[in-house]
Amino acid sequence: MTSLDPHSEQILSTLEASGRLTNIELARRVGLSPSACLRRVQELERTGVIEGYRAIINRAALSPRITVFVTVGLAQQLYKDARAFERAMDTAPQVLECHNIAGNVEYLLRVEVGDLAEYKHFHAHTLGELPQVQSITSHFCLDTSKDVRNRLA
């Protein structure tokens, strides 16, 4: 685990909110010289604290999207079954997130589809055909009041 000083914490916080900042602007916001700021950012990247940079796509602007949170229980808690399920979710384009969780079920998925027919097909032909799956519970998202992944830069 990496221990961070206040400047590095401020760099991370600022980059999370505005990942497209130039190094000069980032340095100004965190109160460092541009060269000192760049060295810190490079060190945070080198140590894996900063894993990368990405564009946040508003899929709803491309076409209407339905978000479904799906809990999945496996028939058995065997390592081979969990890995097989995860491999299947890796290849399913509707699955944006797959989390192994503790509790009554083994997985929580964030699924995005264009309409109910697409979700029904995913439910029946992707999840429903996996021999490892014992239970599926779907929770349809009505609105999202907070999503830190989608902060505007």
JSON list of C-alpha atoms in Angstrom, two decimals:
[
{"chain": "A", "resi": 1, "resn": "MET", "atom": "CA", "xyz": [0.00, 0.00, 0.00]},
{"chain": "A", "resi": 2, "resn": "THR", "atom": "CA", "xyz": [1.34, 3.41, -0.97]},
{"chain": "A", "resi": 3, "resn": "SER", "atom": "CA", "xyz": [1.33, 6.21, 1.58]},
{"chain": "A", "resi": 4, "resn": "LEU", "atom": "CA", "xyz": [0.51, 9.57, 0.02]},
{"chain": "A", "resi": 5, "resn": "ASP", "atom": "CA", "xyz": [1.43, 13.04, 1.15]},
{"chain": "A", "resi": 6, "resn": "PRO", "atom": "CA", "xyz": [-1.10, 15.90, 0.89]},
{"chain": "A", "resi": 7, "resn": "HIS", "atom": "CA", "xyz": [0.23, 17.07, -2.51]},
{"chain": "A", "resi": 8, "resn": "SER", "atom": "CA", "xyz": [-0.11, 13.61, -4.06]},
{"chain": "A", "resi": 9, "resn": "GLU", "atom": "CA", "xyz": [-3.60, 13.20, -2.60]},
{"chain": "A", "resi": 10, "resn": "GLN", "atom": "CA", "xyz": [-4.55, 16.57, -4.07]},
{"chain": "A", "resi": 11, "resn": "ILE", "atom": "CA", "xyz": [-3.12, 15.53, -7.46]},
{"chain": "A", "resi": 12, "resn": "LEU", "atom": "CA", "xyz": [-5.25, 12.38, -7.43]},
{"chain": "A", "resi": 13, "resn": "SER", "atom": "CA", "xyz": [-8.38, 14.24, -6.38]},
{"chain": "A", "resi": 14, "resn": "THR", "atom": "CA", "xyz": [-7.87, 16.87, -9.07]},
{"chain": "A", "resi": 15, "resn": "LEU", "atom": "CA", "xyz": [-7.17, 14.30, -11.80]},
{"chain": "A", "resi": 16, "resn": "GLU", "atom": "CA", "xyz": [-10.24, 12.29, -10.81]},
{"chain": "A", "resi": 17, "resn": "ALA", "atom": "CA", "xyz": [-12.39, 15.36, -11.30]},
{"chain": "A", "resi": 18, "resn": "SER", "atom": "CA", "xyz": [-10.58, 16.69, -14.40]},
{"chain": "A", "resi": 19, "resn": "GLY", "atom": "CA", "xyz": [-8.38, 14.12, -16.08]},
{"chain": "A", "resi": 20, "resn": "ARG", "atom": "CA", "xyz": [-7.75, 16.29, -19.16]},
{"chain": "A", "resi": 21, "resn": "LEU", "atom": "CA", "xyz": [-5.85, 19.02, -17.33]},
{"chain": "A", "resi": 22, "resn": "THR", "atom": "CA", "xyz": [-2.47, 19.98, -18.67]},
{"chain": "A", "resi": 23, "resn": "ASN", "atom": "CA", "xyz": [0.43, 19.45, -16.33]},
{"chain": "A", "resi": 24, "resn": "ILE", "atom": "CA", "xyz": [0.82, 23.23, -16.02]},
{"chain": "A", "resi": 25, "resn": "GLU", "atom": "CA", "xyz": [-2.80, 23.67, -14.94]},
{"chain": "A", "resi": 26, "resn": "LEU", "atom": "CA", "xyz": [-2.61, 20.68, -12.59]},
{"chain": "A", "resi": 27, "resn": "ALA", "atom": "CA", "xyz": [0.56, 22.10, -11.01]},
{"chain": "A", "resi": 28, "resn": "ARG", "atom": "CA", "xyz": [-1.13, 25.48, -10.56]},
{"chain": "A", "resi": 29, "resn": "ARG", "atom": "CA", "xyz": [-4.18, 23.89, -8.88]},
{"chain": "A", "resi": 30, "resn": "VAL", "atom": "CA", "xyz": [-2.14, 21.81, -6.43]},
{"chain": "A", "resi": 31, "resn": "GLY", "atom": "CA", "xyz": [0.48, 24.47, -5.69]},
{"chain": "A", "resi": 32, "resn": "LEU", "atom": "CA", "xyz": [3.57, 22.80, -7.15]},
{"chain": "A", "resi": 33, "resn": "SER", "atom": "CA", "xyz": [6.03, 23.69, -9.88]},
{"chain": "A", "resi": 34, "resn": "PRO", "atom": "CA", "xyz": [5.25, 21.98, -13.20]},
{"chain": "A", "resi": 35, "resn": "SER", "atom": "CA", "xyz": [8.38, 19.81, -12.99]},
{"chain": "A", "resi": 36, "resn": "ALA", "atom": "CA", "xyz": [7.64, 18.68, -9.40]},
{"chain": "A", "resi": 37, "resn": "CYS", "atom": "CA", "xyz": [4.03, 17.97, -10.34]},
{"chain": "A", "resi": 38, "resn": "LEU", "atom": "CA", "xyz": [5.06, 15.94, -13.40]},
{"chain": "A", "resi": 39, "resn": "ARG", "atom": "CA", "xyz": [7.51, 13.87, -11.34]},
{"chain": "A", "resi": 40, "resn": "ARG", "atom": "CA", "xyz": [4.75, 13.08, -8.82]},
{"chain": "A", "resi": 41, "resn": "VAL", "atom": "CA", "xyz": [2.25, 12.12, -11.54]},
{"chain": "A", "resi": 42, "resn": "GLN", "atom": "CA", "xyz": [4.83, 9.89, -13.23]},
{"chain": "A", "resi": 43, "resn": "GLU", "atom": "CA", "xyz": [5.61, 8.22, -9.89]},
{"chain": "A", "resi": 44, "resn": "LEU", "atom": "CA", "xyz": [1.88, 7.66, -9.23]},
{"chain": "A", "resi": 45, "resn": "GLU", "atom": "CA", "xyz": [1.62, 6.07, -12.69]},
{"chain": "A", "resi": 46, "resn": "ARG", "atom": "CA", "xyz": [4.77, 3.97, -12.21]},
{"chain": "A", "resi": 47, "resn": "THR", "atom": "CA", "xyz": [3.56, 2.56, -8.88]},
{"chain": "A", "resi": 48, "resn": "GLY", "atom": "CA", "xyz": [0.11, 1.76, -10.29]},
{"chain": "A", "resi": 49, "resn": "VAL", "atom": "CA", "xyz": [-1.80, 4.26, -8.18]},
{"chain": "A", "resi": 50, "resn": "ILE", "atom": "CA", "xyz": [-2.86, 5.91, -11.44]},
{"chain": "A", "resi": 51, "resn": "GLU", "atom": "CA", "xyz": [-3.81, 3.03, -13.72]},
{"chain": "A", "resi": 52, "resn": "GLY", "atom": "CA", "xyz": [-4.69, 5.08, -16.77]},
{"chain": "A", "resi": 53, "resn": "TYR", "atom": "CA", "xyz": [-6.87, 7.73, -18.31]},
{"chain": "A", "resi": 54, "resn": "ARG", "atom": "CA", "xyz": [-10.13, 7.23, -20.18]},
{"chain": "A", "resi": 55, "resn": "ALA", "atom": "CA", "xyz": [-12.96, 8.90, -21.97]},
{"chain": "A", "resi": 56, "resn": "ILE", "atom": "CA", "xyz": [-16.37, 8.67, -20.33]},
{"chain": "A", "resi": 57, "resn": "ILE", "atom": "CA", "xyz": [-18.92, 7.80, -22.99]},
{"chain": "A", "resi": 58, "resn": "ASN", "atom": "CA", "xyz": [-22.51, 8.92, -22.52]},
{"chain": "A", "resi": 59, "resn": "ARG", "atom": "CA", "xyz": [-24.10, 5.90, -24.15]},
{"chain": "A", "resi": 60, "resn": "ALA", "atom": "CA", "xyz": [-27.56, 7.42, -23.73]},
{"chain": "A", "resi": 61, "resn": "ALA", "atom": "CA", "xyz": [-26.48, 10.19, -26.12]},
{"chain": "A", "resi": 62, "resn": "LEU", "atom": "CA", "xyz": [-25.80, 7.51, -28.73]},
{"chain": "A", "resi": 63, "resn": "SER", "atom": "CA", "xyz": [-29.02, 5.59, -28.14]},
{"chain": "A", "resi": 64, "resn": "PRO", "atom": "CA", "xyz": [-31.42, 5.10, -25.24]},
{"chain": "A", "resi": 65, "resn": "ARG", "atom": "CA", "xyz": [-29.96, 2.75, -22.62]},
{"chain": "A", "resi": 66, "resn": "ILE", "atom": "CA", "xyz": [-31.46, 0.75, -19.79]},
{"chain": "A", "resi": 67, "resn": "THR", "atom": "CA", "xyz": [-29.21, -0.03, -16.83]},
{"chain": "A", "resi": 68, "resn": "VAL", "atom": "CA", "xyz": [-29.92, -3.24, -14.97]},
{"chain": "A", "resi": 69, "resn": "PHE", "atom": "CA", "xyz": [-28.13, -4.36, -11.82]},
{"chain": "A", "resi": 70, "resn": "VAL", "atom": "CA", "xyz": [-28.20, -8.14, -11.78]},
{"chain": "A", "resi": 71, "resn": "THR", "atom": "CA", "xyz": [-27.35, -10.40, -8.87]},
{"chain": "A", "resi": 72, "resn": "VAL", "atom": "CA", "xyz": [-26.27, -13.91, -9.79]},
{"chain": "A", "resi": 73, "resn": "GLY", "atom": "CA", "xyz": [-26.04, -16.90, -7.50]},
{"chain": "A", "resi": 74, "resn": "LEU", "atom": "CA", "xyz": [-23.94, -19.86, -8.54]},
{"chain": "A", "resi": 75, "resn": "ALA", "atom": "CA", "xyz": [-25.05, -23.44, -8.07]},
{"chain": "A", "resi": 76, "resn": "GLN", "atom": "CA", "xyz": [-21.74, -24.32, -6.40]},
{"chain": "A", "resi": 77, "resn": "GLN", "atom": "CA", "xyz": [-19.00, -22.23, -4.87]},
{"chain": "A", "resi": 78, "resn": "LEU", "atom": "CA", "xyz": [-16.20, -23.95, -6.76]},
{"chain": "A", "resi": 79, "resn": "TYR", "atom": "CA", "xyz": [-13.25, -21.98, -8.10]},
{"chain": "A", "resi": 80, "resn": "LYS", "atom": "CA", "xyz": [-13.64, -23.48, -11.59]},
{"chain": "A", "resi": 81, "resn": "ASP", "atom": "CA", "xyz": [-17.31, -22.43, -11.72]},
{"chain": "A", "resi": 82, "resn": "ALA", "atom": "CA", "xyz": [-16.52, -18.87, -10.65]},
{"chain": "A", "resi": 83, "resn": "ARG", "atom": "CA", "xyz": [-13.75, -18.55, -13.27]},
{"chain": "A", "resi": 84, "resn": "ALA", "atom": "CA", "xyz": [-16.03, -20.00, -16.00]},
{"chain": "A", "resi": 85, "resn": "PHE", "atom": "CA", "xyz": [-18.76, -17.52, -15.07]},
{"chain": "A", "resi": 86, "resn": "GLU", "atom": "CA", "xyz": [-16.30, -14.60, -15.09]},
{"chain": "A", "resi": 87, "resn": "ARG", "atom": "CA", "xyz": [-14.95, -15.63, -18.52]},
{"chain": "A", "resi": 88, "resn": "ALA", "atom": "CA", "xyz": [-18.50, -15.69, -19.87]},
{"chain": "A", "resi": 89, "resn": "MET", "atom": "CA", "xyz": [-19.15, -12.20, -18.48]},
{"chain": "A", "resi": 90, "resn": "ASP", "atom": "CA", "xyz": [-15.88, -10.94, -20.03]},
{"chain": "A", "resi": 91, "resn": "THR", "atom": "CA", "xyz": [-17.24, -11.82, -23.48]},
{"chain": "A", "resi": 92, "resn": "ALA", "atom": "CA", "xyz": [-20.75, -10.40, -22.93]},
{"chain": "A", "resi": 93, "resn": "PRO", "atom": "CA", "xyz": [-20.80, -6.84, -24.34]},
{"chain": "A", "resi": 94, "resn": "GLN", "atom": "CA", "xyz": [-23.86, -5.91, -22.25]},
{"chain": "A", "resi": 95, "resn": "VAL", "atom": "CA", "xyz": [-21.92, -6.49, -19.02]},
{"chain": "A", "resi": 96, "resn": "LEU", "atom": "CA", "xyz": [-20.03, -3.33, -18.10]},
{"chain": "A", "resi": 97, "resn": "GLU", "atom": "CA", "xyz": [-19.07, -4.45, -14.60]},
{"chain": "A", "resi": 98, "resn": "CYS", "atom": "CA", "xyz": [-18.82, -7.85, -12.91]},
{"chain": "A", "resi": 99, "resn": "HIS", "atom": "CA", "xyz": [-18.18, -7.86, -9.17]},
{"chain": "A", "resi": 100, "resn": "ASN", "atom": "CA", "xyz": [-17.60, -10.94, -7.00]},
{"chain": "A", "resi": 101, "resn": "ILE", "atom": "CA", "xyz": [-19.40, -10.07, -3.76]},
{"chain": "A", "resi": 102, "resn": "ALA", "atom": "CA", "xyz": [-20.01, -11.51, -0.31]},
{"chain": "A", "resi": 103, "resn": "GLY", "atom": "CA", "xyz": [-23.55, -12.25, 0.80]},
{"chain": "A", "resi": 104, "resn": "ASN", "atom": "CA", "xyz": [-26.47, -14.36, -0.43]},
{"chain": "A", "resi": 105, "resn": "VAL", "atom": "CA", "xyz": [-25.21, -14.41, -4.03]},
{"chain": "A", "resi": 106, "resn": "GLU", "atom": "CA", "xyz": [-21.79, -14.49, -5.64]},
{"chain": "A", "resi": 107, "resn": "TYR", "atom": "CA", "xyz": [-21.94, -11.77, -8.32]},
{"chain": "A", "resi": 108, "resn": "LEU", "atom": "CA", "xyz": [-23.29, -8.29, -8.98]},
{"chain": "A", "resi": 109, "resn": "LEU", "atom": "CA", "xyz": [-23.37, -7.17, -12.61]},
{"chain": "A", "resi": 110, "resn": "ARG", "atom": "CA", "xyz": [-23.98, -3.77, -14.15]},
{"chain": "A", "resi": 111, "resn": "VAL", "atom": "CA", "xyz": [-25.64, -4.44, -17.48]},
{"chain": "A", "resi": 112, "resn": "GLU", "atom": "CA", "xyz": [-26.60, -1.89, -20.14]},
{"chain": "A", "resi": 113, "resn": "VAL", "atom": "CA", "xyz": [-29.00, -2.71, -22.96]},
{"chain": "A", "resi": 114, "resn": "GLY", "atom": "CA", "xyz": [-30.98, -0.78, -25.54]},
{"chain": "A", "resi": 115, "resn": "ASP", "atom": "CA", "xyz": [-34.40, -2.15, -24.64]},
{"chain": "A", "resi": 116, "resn": "LEU", "atom": "CA", "xyz": [-36.25, -4.85, -22.72]},
{"chain": "A", "resi": 117, "resn": "ALA", "atom": "CA", "xyz": [-36.06, -7.29, -25.64]},
{"chain": "A", "resi": 118, "resn": "GLU", "atom": "CA", "xyz": [-32.26, -7.07, -25.59]},
{"chain": "A", "resi": 119, "resn": "TYR", "atom": "CA", "xyz": [-32.24, -7.65, -21.83]},
{"chain": "A", "resi": 120, "resn": "LYS", "atom": "CA", "xyz": [-34.61, -10.60, -22.17]},
{"chain": "A", "resi": 121, "resn": "HIS", "atom": "CA", "xyz": [-32.25, -12.14, -24.74]},
{"chain": "A", "resi": 122, "resn": "PHE", "atom": "CA", "xyz": [-29.23, -11.54, -22.48]},
{"chain": "A", "resi": 123, "resn": "HIS", "atom": "CA", "xyz": [-31.10, -12.99, -19.48]},
{"chain": "A", "resi": 124, "resn": "ALA", "atom": "CA", "xyz": [-32.23, -16.11, -21.36]},
{"chain": "A", "resi": 125, "resn": "HIS", "atom": "CA", "xyz": [-29.33, -16.79, -23.69]},
{"chain": "A", "resi": 126, "resn": "THR", "atom": "CA", "xyz": [-26.30, -15.52, -21.83]},
{"chain": "A", "resi": 127, "resn": "LEU", "atom": "CA", "xyz": [-27.07, -15.97, -18.14]},
{"chain": "A", "resi": 128, "resn": "GLY", "atom": "CA", "xyz": [-29.79, -18.59, -18.54]},
{"chain": "A", "resi": 129, "resn": "GLU", "atom": "CA", "xyz": [-27.63, -20.99, -20.52]},
{"chain": "A", "resi": 130, "resn": "LEU", "atom": "CA", "xyz": [-24.66, -21.01, -18.14]},
{"chain": "A", "resi": 131, "resn": "PRO", "atom": "CA", "xyz": [-24.62, -24.25, -16.14]},
{"chain": "A", "resi": 132, "resn": "GLN", "atom": "CA", "xyz": [-22.98, -22.49, -13.18]},
{"chain": "A", "resi": 133, "resn": "VAL", "atom": "CA", "xyz": [-25.92, -20.09, -12.67]},
{"chain": "A", "resi": 134, "resn": "GLN", "atom": "CA", "xyz": [-28.53, -21.02, -10.07]},
{"chain": "A", "resi": 135, "resn": "SER", "atom": "CA", "xyz": [-30.33, -17.72, -9.51]},
{"chain": "A", "resi": 136, "resn": "ILE", "atom": "CA", "xyz": [-30.75, -14.40, -11.33]},
{"chain": "A", "resi": 137, "resn": "THR", "atom": "CA", "xyz": [-32.36, -11.30, -9.85]},
{"chain": "A", "resi": 138, "resn": "SER", "atom": "CA", "xyz": [-32.75, -8.17, -11.98]},
{"chain": "A", "resi": 139, "resn": "HIS", "atom": "CA", "xyz": [-32.98, -4.64, -10.62]},
{"chain": "A", "resi": 140, "resn": "PHE", "atom": "CA", "xyz": [-33.90, -2.02, -13.23]},
{"chain": "A", "resi": 141, "resn": "CYS", "atom": "CA", "xyz": [-32.35, 1.40, -12.63]},
{"chain": "A", "resi": 142, "resn": "LEU", "atom": "CA", "xyz": [-34.93, 4.20, -12.69]},
{"chain": "A", "resi": 143, "resn": "ASP", "atom": "CA", "xyz": [-32.50, 7.09, -12.19]},
{"chain": "A", "resi": 144, "resn": "THR", "atom": "CA", "xyz": [-28.95, 7.77, -11.03]},
{"chain": "A", "resi": 145, "resn": "SER", "atom": "CA", "xyz": [-28.46, 10.69, -8.66]},
{"chain": "A", "resi": 146, "resn": "LYS", "atom": "CA", "xyz": [-24.73, 10.09, -8.12]},
{"chain": "A", "resi": 147, "resn": "ASP", "atom": "CA", "xyz": [-22.10, 8.33, -10.19]},
{"chain": "A", "resi": 148, "resn": "VAL", "atom": "CA", "xyz": [-18.51, 9.43, -9.55]},
{"chain": "A", "resi": 149, "resn": "ARG", "atom": "CA", "xyz": [-17.35, 7.48, -12.62]},
{"chain": "A", "resi": 150, "resn": "ASN", "atom": "CA", "xyz": [-19.18, 9.99, -14.80]},
{"chain": "A", "resi": 151, "resn": "ARG", "atom": "CA", "xyz": [-17.91, 13.28, -13.43]},
{"chain": "A", "resi": 152, "resn": "LEU", "atom": "CA", "xyz": [-17.42, 15.78, -16.21]},
{"chain": "A", "resi": 153, "resn": "ALA", "atom": "CA", "xyz": [-13.86, 16.97, -16.75]}
]
